[in-house]
Amino acid sequence: MKNIVVLVSGGGTNLQALIDAQKRGAIPNGRITCVISSNPNAYALKRAKENGIGTRVIVPKDFPSEEVYTRVLLESLFQEYADLIVLAGFMKILDASIIRAYHNQIINVHPSLIPAFCGVGYYGLRVHEAALERGVRYTGATVHFVNEIADDGPIILQKPVAVQSGDTPEILQKRVMEEAEWKILPEAVCLYCDDRLEVKDKTVYIR
Ligand code: GAR
């Protein structure tokens, strides 16, 4: 059984999708053991508590430097015996030391079809604003392993979502979450916990 630690910063609807998947038995070889938030007011913390999941709040600006923040976060991951770290709406780029300590053990959900609309500065609603500005017919979501470059790691799963006329960034964000993120994130977590993902260079093979 793998220990899953979920890192959040906001509403936590992706965390909720993982909790729901766990409850219906769709992640048989993993359990969410802790939720760590970078924001003390994140609604995601309430979702965790309501479901009896332990929480930690680690706020970057509470620490004298990025280095100290990273050390405290890394120490917490060790204390939680994390086997898999899920970035579910975590609005902070992890330091390379954490990525090296958990090589191909950190996965992120991103609200576009990578390599479109991704990298530094593309997060949350901004991603959907950029997709609408560019006039794409399809966008979607990607779940990928995290490497040292933002949104650049090996892709595990992707799902396209159609843009519709009259879409606002908010409407498109909701559709991408419902039709893609909340489905492929639990699916990828299940595959990881079942030891079915093999990474060679930048390609993920599903066994
Ligand atoms: C989600 O759409 C997630 O893909 C995105 O933030 C939202 C968080 O929602 N993440 C990023 O943009 C990371 N680059 P949630 O807190 O309700 O899960």
PDB file of C-alpha atoms and ligand atoms in Angstrom:
ATOM      1  CA  MET A   1       0.000   0.000   0.000  1.00  0.00           C
ATOM      2  CA  LYS A   2       1.520   3.320  -1.087  1.00  0.00           C
ATOM      3  CA  ASN A   3       1.283   6.472   1.033  1.00  0.00           C
ATOM      4  CA  ILE A   4      -0.029   9.370  -1.058  1.00  0.00           C
ATOM      5  CA  VAL A   5       0.689  12.921   0.094  1.00  0.00           C
ATOM      6  CA  VAL A   6      -1.322  15.603  -1.727  1.00  0.00           C
ATOM      7  CA  LEU A   7      -0.012  19.166  -1.995  1.00  0.00           C
ATOM      8  CA  VAL A   8      -2.660  21.857  -2.433  1.00  0.00           C
ATOM      9  CA  SER A   9      -3.127  25.627  -2.394  1.00  0.00           C
ATOM     10  CA  GLY A  10      -6.799  26.303  -3.117  1.00  0.00           C
ATOM     11  CA  GLY A  11     -10.231  24.831  -3.621  1.00  0.00           C
ATOM     12  CA  GLY A  12      -9.103  21.236  -3.761  1.00  0.00           C
ATOM     13  CA  THR A  13     -11.564  19.837  -6.281  1.00  0.00           C
ATOM     14  CA  ASN A  14      -8.823  17.560  -7.609  1.00  0.00           C
ATOM     15  CA  LEU A  15      -8.121  16.418  -4.053  1.00  0.00           C
ATOM     16  CA  GLN A  16     -11.864  15.705  -3.763  1.00  0.00           C
ATOM     17  CA  ALA A  17     -11.709  13.611  -6.949  1.00  0.00           C
ATOM     18  CA  LEU A  18      -8.916  11.555  -5.350  1.00  0.00           C
ATOM     19  CA  ILE A  19     -10.844  11.175  -2.074  1.00  0.00           C
ATOM     20  CA  ASP A  20     -13.957  10.065  -3.997  1.00  0.00           C
ATOM     21  CA  ALA A  21     -11.901   7.595  -6.042  1.00  0.00           C
ATOM     22  CA  GLN A  22     -10.378   6.178  -2.869  1.00  0.00           C
ATOM     23  CA  LYS A  23     -13.826   5.825  -1.288  1.00  0.00           C
ATOM     24  CA  ARG A  24     -15.222   3.878  -4.246  1.00  0.00           C
ATOM     25  CA  GLY A  25     -12.204   1.557  -4.231  1.00  0.00           C
ATOM     26  CA  ALA A  26     -10.671   2.929  -7.441  1.00  0.00           C
ATOM     27  CA  ILE A  27      -7.198   3.297  -5.882  1.00  0.00           C
ATOM     28  CA  PRO A  28      -6.825  -0.118  -4.221  1.00  0.00           C
ATOM     29  CA  ASN A  29      -3.072   0.093  -3.707  1.00  0.00           C
ATOM     30  CA  GLY A  30      -2.776   3.613  -2.315  1.00  0.00           C
ATOM     31  CA  ARG A  31      -4.225   5.755   0.455  1.00  0.00           C
ATOM     32  CA  ILE A  32      -4.122   9.498   0.975  1.00  0.00           C
ATOM     33  CA  THR A  33      -2.240   9.849   4.244  1.00  0.00           C
ATOM     34  CA  CYS A  34      -1.693  13.608   4.388  1.00  0.00           C
ATOM     35  CA  VAL A  35      -2.662  16.873   2.705  1.00  0.00           C
ATOM     36  CA  ILE A  36      -0.122  19.694   2.825  1.00  0.00           C
ATOM     37  CA  SER A  37      -1.302  23.202   1.990  1.00  0.00           C
ATOM     38  CA  SER A  38       0.753  26.274   1.125  1.00  0.00           C
ATOM     39  CA  ASN A  39      -2.288  28.392   2.043  1.00  0.00           C
ATOM     40  CA  PRO A  40      -3.855  28.341   5.542  1.00  0.00           C
ATOM     41  CA  ASN A  41      -7.269  29.303   4.112  1.00  0.00           C
ATOM     42  CA  ALA A  42      -7.406  26.682   1.364  1.00  0.00           C
ATOM     43  CA  TYR A  43     -10.823  25.008   1.157  1.00  0.00           C
ATOM     44  CA  ALA A  44      -8.889  21.830   0.356  1.00  0.00           C
ATOM     45  CA  LEU A  45      -7.944  21.626   4.066  1.00  0.00           C
ATOM     46  CA  LYS A  46     -11.633  21.406   4.992  1.00  0.00           C
ATOM     47  CA  ARG A  47     -12.148  18.603   2.467  1.00  0.00           C
ATOM     48  CA  ALA A  48      -9.237  16.679   4.010  1.00  0.00           C
ATOM     49  CA  LYS A  49     -10.450  17.150   7.585  1.00  0.00           C
ATOM     50  CA  GLU A  50     -14.020  16.133   6.697  1.00  0.00           C
ATOM     51  CA  ASN A  51     -12.594  12.888   5.387  1.00  0.00           C
ATOM     52  CA  GLY A  52     -10.337  12.169   8.357  1.00  0.00           C
ATOM     53  CA  ILE A  53      -7.120  12.890   6.465  1.00  0.00           C
ATOM     54  CA  GLY A  54      -4.226  14.496   8.359  1.00  0.00           C
ATOM     55  CA  THR A  55      -3.247  18.017   7.305  1.00  0.00           C
ATOM     56  CA  ARG A  56      -0.196  20.253   7.520  1.00  0.00           C
ATOM     57  CA  VAL A  57       0.000  23.923   6.623  1.00  0.00           C
ATOM     58  CA  ILE A  58       3.409  25.036   5.395  1.00  0.00           C
ATOM     59  CA  VAL A  59       3.330  28.619   4.114  1.00  0.00           C
ATOM     60  CA  PRO A  60       6.402  29.746   2.138  1.00  0.00           C
ATOM     61  CA  LYS A  61       6.332  33.323   3.460  1.00  0.00           C
ATOM     62  CA  ASP A  62       6.429  32.127   7.078  1.00  0.00           C
ATOM     63  CA  PHE A  63      10.051  31.076   6.587  1.00  0.00           C
ATOM     64  CA  PRO A  64      13.144  33.292   6.468  1.00  0.00           C
ATOM     65  CA  SER A  65      14.240  31.884   3.104  1.00  0.00           C
ATOM     66  CA  GLU A  66      13.231  29.557   0.287  1.00  0.00           C
ATOM     67  CA  GLU A  67      15.922  27.189   1.523  1.00  0.00           C
ATOM     68  CA  VAL A  68      14.407  26.871   5.005  1.00  0.00           C
ATOM     69  CA  TYR A  69      10.899  26.448   3.538  1.00  0.00           C
ATOM     70  CA  THR A  70      12.162  23.662   1.278  1.00  0.00           C
ATOM     71  CA  ARG A  71      13.910  21.914   4.169  1.00  0.00           C
ATOM     72  CA  VAL A  72      10.739  21.970   6.298  1.00  0.00           C
ATOM     73  CA  LEU A  73       8.598  20.689   3.410  1.00  0.00           C
ATOM     74  CA  LEU A  74      11.074  17.913   2.608  1.00  0.00           C
ATOM     75  CA  GLU A  75      11.260  16.916   6.273  1.00  0.00           C
ATOM     76  CA  SER A  76       7.447  16.694   6.395  1.00  0.00           C
ATOM     77  CA  LEU A  77       7.395  14.442   3.323  1.00  0.00           C
ATOM     78  CA  PHE A  78       9.943  12.148   5.002  1.00  0.00           C
ATOM     79  CA  GLN A  79       7.915  12.133   8.249  1.00  0.00           C
ATOM     80  CA  GLU A  80       4.807  11.140   6.296  1.00  0.00           C
ATOM     81  CA  TYR A  81       6.710   8.279   4.591  1.00  0.00           C
ATOM     82  CA  ALA A  82       5.454   9.600   1.239  1.00  0.00           C
ATOM     83  CA  ASP A  83       5.653   7.096  -1.627  1.00  0.00           C
ATOM     84  CA  LEU A  84       3.807   9.357  -4.065  1.00  0.00           C
ATOM     85  CA  ILE A  85       3.410  13.130  -3.983  1.00  0.00           C
ATOM     86  CA  VAL A  86       0.496  14.615  -5.932  1.00  0.00           C
ATOM     87  CA  LEU A  87       0.467  18.301  -6.839  1.00  0.00           C
ATOM     88  CA  ALA A  88      -3.268  19.028  -7.016  1.00  0.00           C
ATOM     89  CA  GLY A  89      -3.587  22.754  -7.656  1.00  0.00           C
ATOM     90  CA  PHE A  90      -0.318  23.443  -5.797  1.00  0.00           C
ATOM     91  CA  MET A  91       0.663  26.967  -6.832  1.00  0.00           C
ATOM     92  CA  LYS A  92       4.344  26.822  -5.977  1.00  0.00           C
ATOM     93  CA  ILE A  93       7.260  25.492  -7.996  1.00  0.00           C
ATOM     94  CA  LEU A  94       9.119  22.853  -5.979  1.00  0.00           C
ATOM     95  CA  ASP A  95      12.823  23.248  -5.345  1.00  0.00           C
ATOM     96  CA  ALA A  96      15.096  20.915  -7.304  1.00  0.00           C
ATOM     97  CA  SER A  97      16.235  19.195  -4.083  1.00  0.00           C
ATOM     98  CA  ILE A  98      12.677  17.878  -3.511  1.00  0.00           C
ATOM     99  CA  ILE A  99      12.361  16.776  -7.130  1.00  0.00           C
ATOM    100  CA  ARG A 100      15.678  14.915  -6.881  1.00  0.00           C
ATOM    101  CA  ALA A 101      14.698  13.272  -3.570  1.00  0.00           C
ATOM    102  CA  TYR A 102      11.473  11.991  -5.156  1.00  0.00           C
ATOM    103  CA  HIS A 103      12.565  11.227  -8.720  1.00  0.00           C
ATOM    104  CA  ASN A 104       9.508  10.149 -10.764  1.00  0.00           C
ATOM    105  CA  GLN A 105       7.471  10.000  -7.553  1.00  0.00           C
ATOM    106  CA  ILE A 106       5.837  13.421  -7.935  1.00  0.00           C
ATOM    107  CA  ILE A 107       2.890  13.908 -10.288  1.00  0.00           C
ATOM    108  CA  ASN A 108       1.142  17.106 -11.297  1.00  0.00           C
ATOM    109  CA  VAL A 109      -2.182  17.868 -12.945  1.00  0.00           C
ATOM    110  CA  HIS A 110      -2.104  20.737 -15.433  1.00  0.00           C
ATOM    111  CA  PRO A 111      -5.216  22.216 -17.107  1.00  0.00           C
ATOM    112  CA  SER A 112      -4.078  22.098 -20.762  1.00  0.00           C
ATOM    113  CA  LEU A 113      -2.740  19.645 -23.315  1.00  0.00           C
ATOM    114  CA  ILE A 114       1.004  20.008 -22.638  1.00  0.00           C
ATOM    115  CA  PRO A 115       3.103  21.351 -24.418  1.00  0.00           C
ATOM    116  CA  ALA A 116       0.428  24.001 -25.091  1.00  0.00           C
ATOM    117  CA  PHE A 117      -0.169  26.727 -22.504  1.00  0.00           C
ATOM    118  CA  CYS A 118       2.257  25.529 -19.870  1.00  0.00           C
ATOM    119  CA  GLY A 119       5.448  26.487 -18.072  1.00  0.00           C
ATOM    120  CA  VAL A 120       6.219  29.389 -15.754  1.00  0.00           C
ATOM    121  CA  GLY A 121       3.260  31.789 -15.412  1.00  0.00           C
ATOM    122  CA  TYR A 122       0.658  29.340 -16.735  1.00  0.00           C
ATOM    123  CA  TYR A 123      -1.506  28.265 -13.836  1.00  0.00           C
ATOM    124  CA  GLY A 124      -5.186  28.212 -12.899  1.00  0.00           C
ATOM    125  CA  LEU A 125      -7.459  30.527 -14.891  1.00  0.00           C
ATOM    126  CA  ARG A 126      -4.519  32.041 -16.809  1.00  0.00           C
ATOM    127  CA  VAL A 127      -4.156  28.798 -18.744  1.00  0.00           C
ATOM    128  CA  HIS A 128      -7.762  28.975 -19.933  1.00  0.00           C
ATOM    129  CA  GLU A 129      -7.482  32.699 -20.746  1.00  0.00           C
ATOM    130  CA  ALA A 130      -4.479  31.899 -22.958  1.00  0.00           C
ATOM    131  CA  ALA A 131      -6.292  29.017 -24.693  1.00  0.00           C
ATOM    132  CA  LEU A 132      -9.301  31.250 -25.474  1.00  0.00           C
ATOM    133  CA  GLU A 133      -7.059  34.104 -26.676  1.00  0.00           C
ATOM    134  CA  ARG A 134      -5.304  31.695 -29.054  1.00  0.00           C
ATOM    135  CA  GLY A 135      -8.633  30.435 -30.341  1.00  0.00           C
ATOM    136  CA  VAL A 136      -7.923  26.711 -30.003  1.00  0.00           C
ATOM    137  CA  ARG A 137     -10.810  24.314 -30.746  1.00  0.00           C
ATOM    138  CA  TYR A 138      -9.573  21.767 -28.206  1.00  0.00           C
ATOM    139  CA  THR A 139      -7.809  22.102 -24.884  1.00  0.00           C
ATOM    140  CA  GLY A 140      -7.784  19.569 -22.048  1.00  0.00           C
ATOM    141  CA  ALA A 141      -5.710  18.346 -19.148  1.00  0.00           C
ATOM    142  CA  THR A 142      -2.428  16.531 -18.588  1.00  0.00           C
ATOM    143  CA  VAL A 143      -1.087  14.464 -15.700  1.00  0.00           C
ATOM    144  CA  HIS A 144       2.693  14.218 -15.763  1.00  0.00           C
ATOM    145  CA  PHE A 145       5.702  13.399 -13.651  1.00  0.00           C
ATOM    146  CA  VAL A 146       7.479  16.448 -12.300  1.00  0.00           C
ATOM    147  CA  ASN A 147      11.036  17.198 -13.342  1.00  0.00           C
ATOM    148  CA  GLU A 148      13.173  20.269 -12.720  1.00  0.00           C
ATOM    149  CA  ILE A 149      11.545  22.303 -15.519  1.00  0.00           C
ATOM    150  CA  ALA A 150       7.960  23.571 -15.027  1.00  0.00           C
ATOM    151  CA  ASP A 151       5.401  21.306 -16.790  1.00  0.00           C
ATOM    152  CA  ASP A 152       8.147  19.495 -18.715  1.00  0.00           C
ATOM    153  CA  GLY A 153       8.202  16.015 -17.125  1.00  0.00           C
ATOM    154  CA  PRO A 154       7.108  12.723 -18.740  1.00  0.00           C
ATOM    155  CA  ILE A 155       3.398  12.697 -19.633  1.00  0.00           C
ATOM    156  CA  ILE A 156       1.286   9.982 -17.986  1.00  0.00           C
ATOM    157  CA  LEU A 157      -2.244  10.738 -19.249  1.00  0.00           C
ATOM    158  CA  GLN A 158      -3.980  13.441 -21.284  1.00  0.00           C
ATOM    159  CA  LYS A 159      -7.604  14.083 -22.183  1.00  0.00           C
ATOM    160  CA  PRO A 160      -8.900  16.606 -24.745  1.00  0.00           C
ATOM    161  CA  VAL A 161     -11.891  18.850 -24.088  1.00  0.00           C
ATOM    162  CA  ALA A 162     -13.729  20.864 -26.779  1.00  0.00           C
ATOM    163  CA  VAL A 163     -13.918  24.645 -26.540  1.00  0.00           C
ATOM    164  CA  GLN A 164     -17.444  25.936 -27.138  1.00  0.00           C
ATOM    165  CA  SER A 165     -18.595  29.288 -28.483  1.00  0.00           C
ATOM    166  CA  GLY A 166     -19.378  31.665 -25.661  1.00  0.00           C
ATOM    167  CA  ASP A 167     -16.858  30.051 -23.308  1.00  0.00           C
ATOM    168  CA  THR A 168     -15.359  32.304 -20.651  1.00  0.00           C
ATOM    169  CA  PRO A 169     -12.162  31.250 -18.837  1.00  0.00           C
ATOM    170  CA  GLU A 170     -14.317  30.254 -15.851  1.00  0.00           C
ATOM    171  CA  ILE A 171     -16.737  28.132 -17.919  1.00  0.00           C
ATOM    172  CA  LEU A 172     -13.862  26.450 -19.758  1.00  0.00           C
ATOM    173  CA  GLN A 173     -11.985  25.793 -16.505  1.00  0.00           C
ATOM    174  CA  LYS A 174     -15.046  24.040 -15.062  1.00  0.00           C
ATOM    175  CA  ARG A 175     -15.515  21.880 -18.178  1.00  0.00           C
ATOM    176  CA  VAL A 176     -11.824  20.909 -18.258  1.00  0.00           C
ATOM    177  CA  MET A 177     -12.003  19.925 -14.589  1.00  0.00           C
ATOM    178  CA  GLU A 178     -15.210  17.909 -14.926  1.00  0.00           C
ATOM    179  CA  GLU A 179     -14.435  16.194 -18.229  1.00  0.00           C
ATOM    180  CA  ALA A 180     -10.690  15.716 -17.850  1.00  0.00           C
ATOM    181  CA  GLU A 181      -8.824  16.549 -14.619  1.00  0.00           C
ATOM    182  CA  TRP A 182     -11.116  14.774 -12.165  1.00  0.00           C
ATOM    183  CA  LYS A 183     -10.955  11.629 -14.335  1.00  0.00           C
ATOM    184  CA  ILE A 184      -7.315  11.360 -15.385  1.00  0.00           C
ATOM    185  CA  LEU A 185      -5.775  12.364 -12.038  1.00  0.00           C
ATOM    186  CA  PRO A 186      -7.295   9.464 -10.035  1.00  0.00           C
ATOM    187  CA  GLU A 187      -6.599   7.133 -12.988  1.00  0.00           C
ATOM    188  CA  ALA A 188      -2.909   8.106 -13.077  1.00  0.00           C
ATOM    189  CA  VAL A 189      -2.609   7.783  -9.291  1.00  0.00           C
ATOM    190  CA  CYS A 190      -4.135   4.304  -9.494  1.00  0.00           C
ATOM    191  CA  LEU A 191      -1.697   3.279 -12.257  1.00  0.00           C
ATOM    192  CA  TYR A 192       1.238   4.567 -10.203  1.00  0.00           C
ATOM    193  CA  CYS A 193       0.117   2.753  -7.042  1.00  0.00           C
ATOM    194  CA  ASP A 194      -0.356  -0.451  -9.060  1.00  0.00           C
ATOM    195  CA  ASP A 195       3.298  -0.138 -10.252  1.00  0.00           C
ATOM    196  CA  ARG A 196       2.118   0.006 -13.850  1.00  0.00           C
ATOM    197  CA  LEU A 197       4.086   3.082 -14.958  1.00  0.00           C
ATOM    198  CA  GLU A 198       7.533   2.732 -16.458  1.00  0.00           C
ATOM    199  CA  VAL A 199       9.510   5.815 -17.482  1.00  0.00           C
ATOM    200  CA  LYS A 200      12.160   5.671 -20.200  1.00  0.00           C
ATOM    201  CA  ASP A 201      13.695   9.023 -21.091  1.00  0.00           C
ATOM    202  CA  LYS A 202      10.633  11.243 -21.559  1.00  0.00           C
ATOM    203  CA  THR A 203       8.135   8.531 -22.387  1.00  0.00           C
ATOM    204  CA  VAL A 204       5.848   6.815 -19.887  1.00  0.00           C
ATOM    205  CA  TYR A 205       4.890   3.222 -20.744  1.00  0.00           C
ATOM    206  CA  ILE A 206       1.729   1.822 -19.173  1.00  0.00           C
ATOM    207  CA  ARG A 207       2.193  -1.873 -18.471  1.00  0.00           C
TER     208      ARG A 207
HETATM  209  C1  GAR B   1      -6.754  22.952 -11.417  1.00  0.00           C
HETATM  210  O1  GAR B   1      -7.377  23.325 -12.606  1.00  0.00           O
HETATM  211  C2  GAR B   1      -5.318  22.518 -11.683  1.00  0.00           C
HETATM  212  O2  GAR B   1      -5.172  21.815 -12.886  1.00  0.00           O
HETATM  213  C3  GAR B   1      -4.617  23.848 -11.758  1.00  0.00           C
HETATM  214  O3  GAR B   1      -5.211  24.614 -10.734  1.00  0.00           O
HETATM  215  C4  GAR B   1      -6.550  24.165 -10.498  1.00  0.00           C
HETATM  216  C5  GAR B   1      -6.694  23.826  -9.039  1.00  0.00           C
HETATM  217  O4  GAR B   1      -8.020  23.493  -8.712  1.00  0.00           O
HETATM  218  N1  GAR B   1      -3.205  23.703 -11.606  1.00  0.00           N
HETATM  219  C6  GAR B   1      -2.328  24.441 -12.271  1.00  0.00           C
HETATM  220  O5  GAR B   1      -2.631  25.350 -13.020  1.00  0.00           O
HETATM  221  C7  GAR B   1      -0.870  24.089 -12.006  1.00  0.00           C
HETATM  222  N2  GAR B   1      -0.036  24.610 -13.055  1.00  0.00           N
HETATM  223  P1  GAR B   1      -8.389  22.651  -7.415  1.00  0.00           P
HETATM  224  O6  GAR B   1      -7.699  23.307  -6.216  1.00  0.00           O
HETATM  225  O7  GAR B   1      -9.873  22.785  -7.320  1.00  0.00           O
HETATM  226  O8  GAR B   1      -7.952  21.226  -7.609  1.00  0.00           O
END
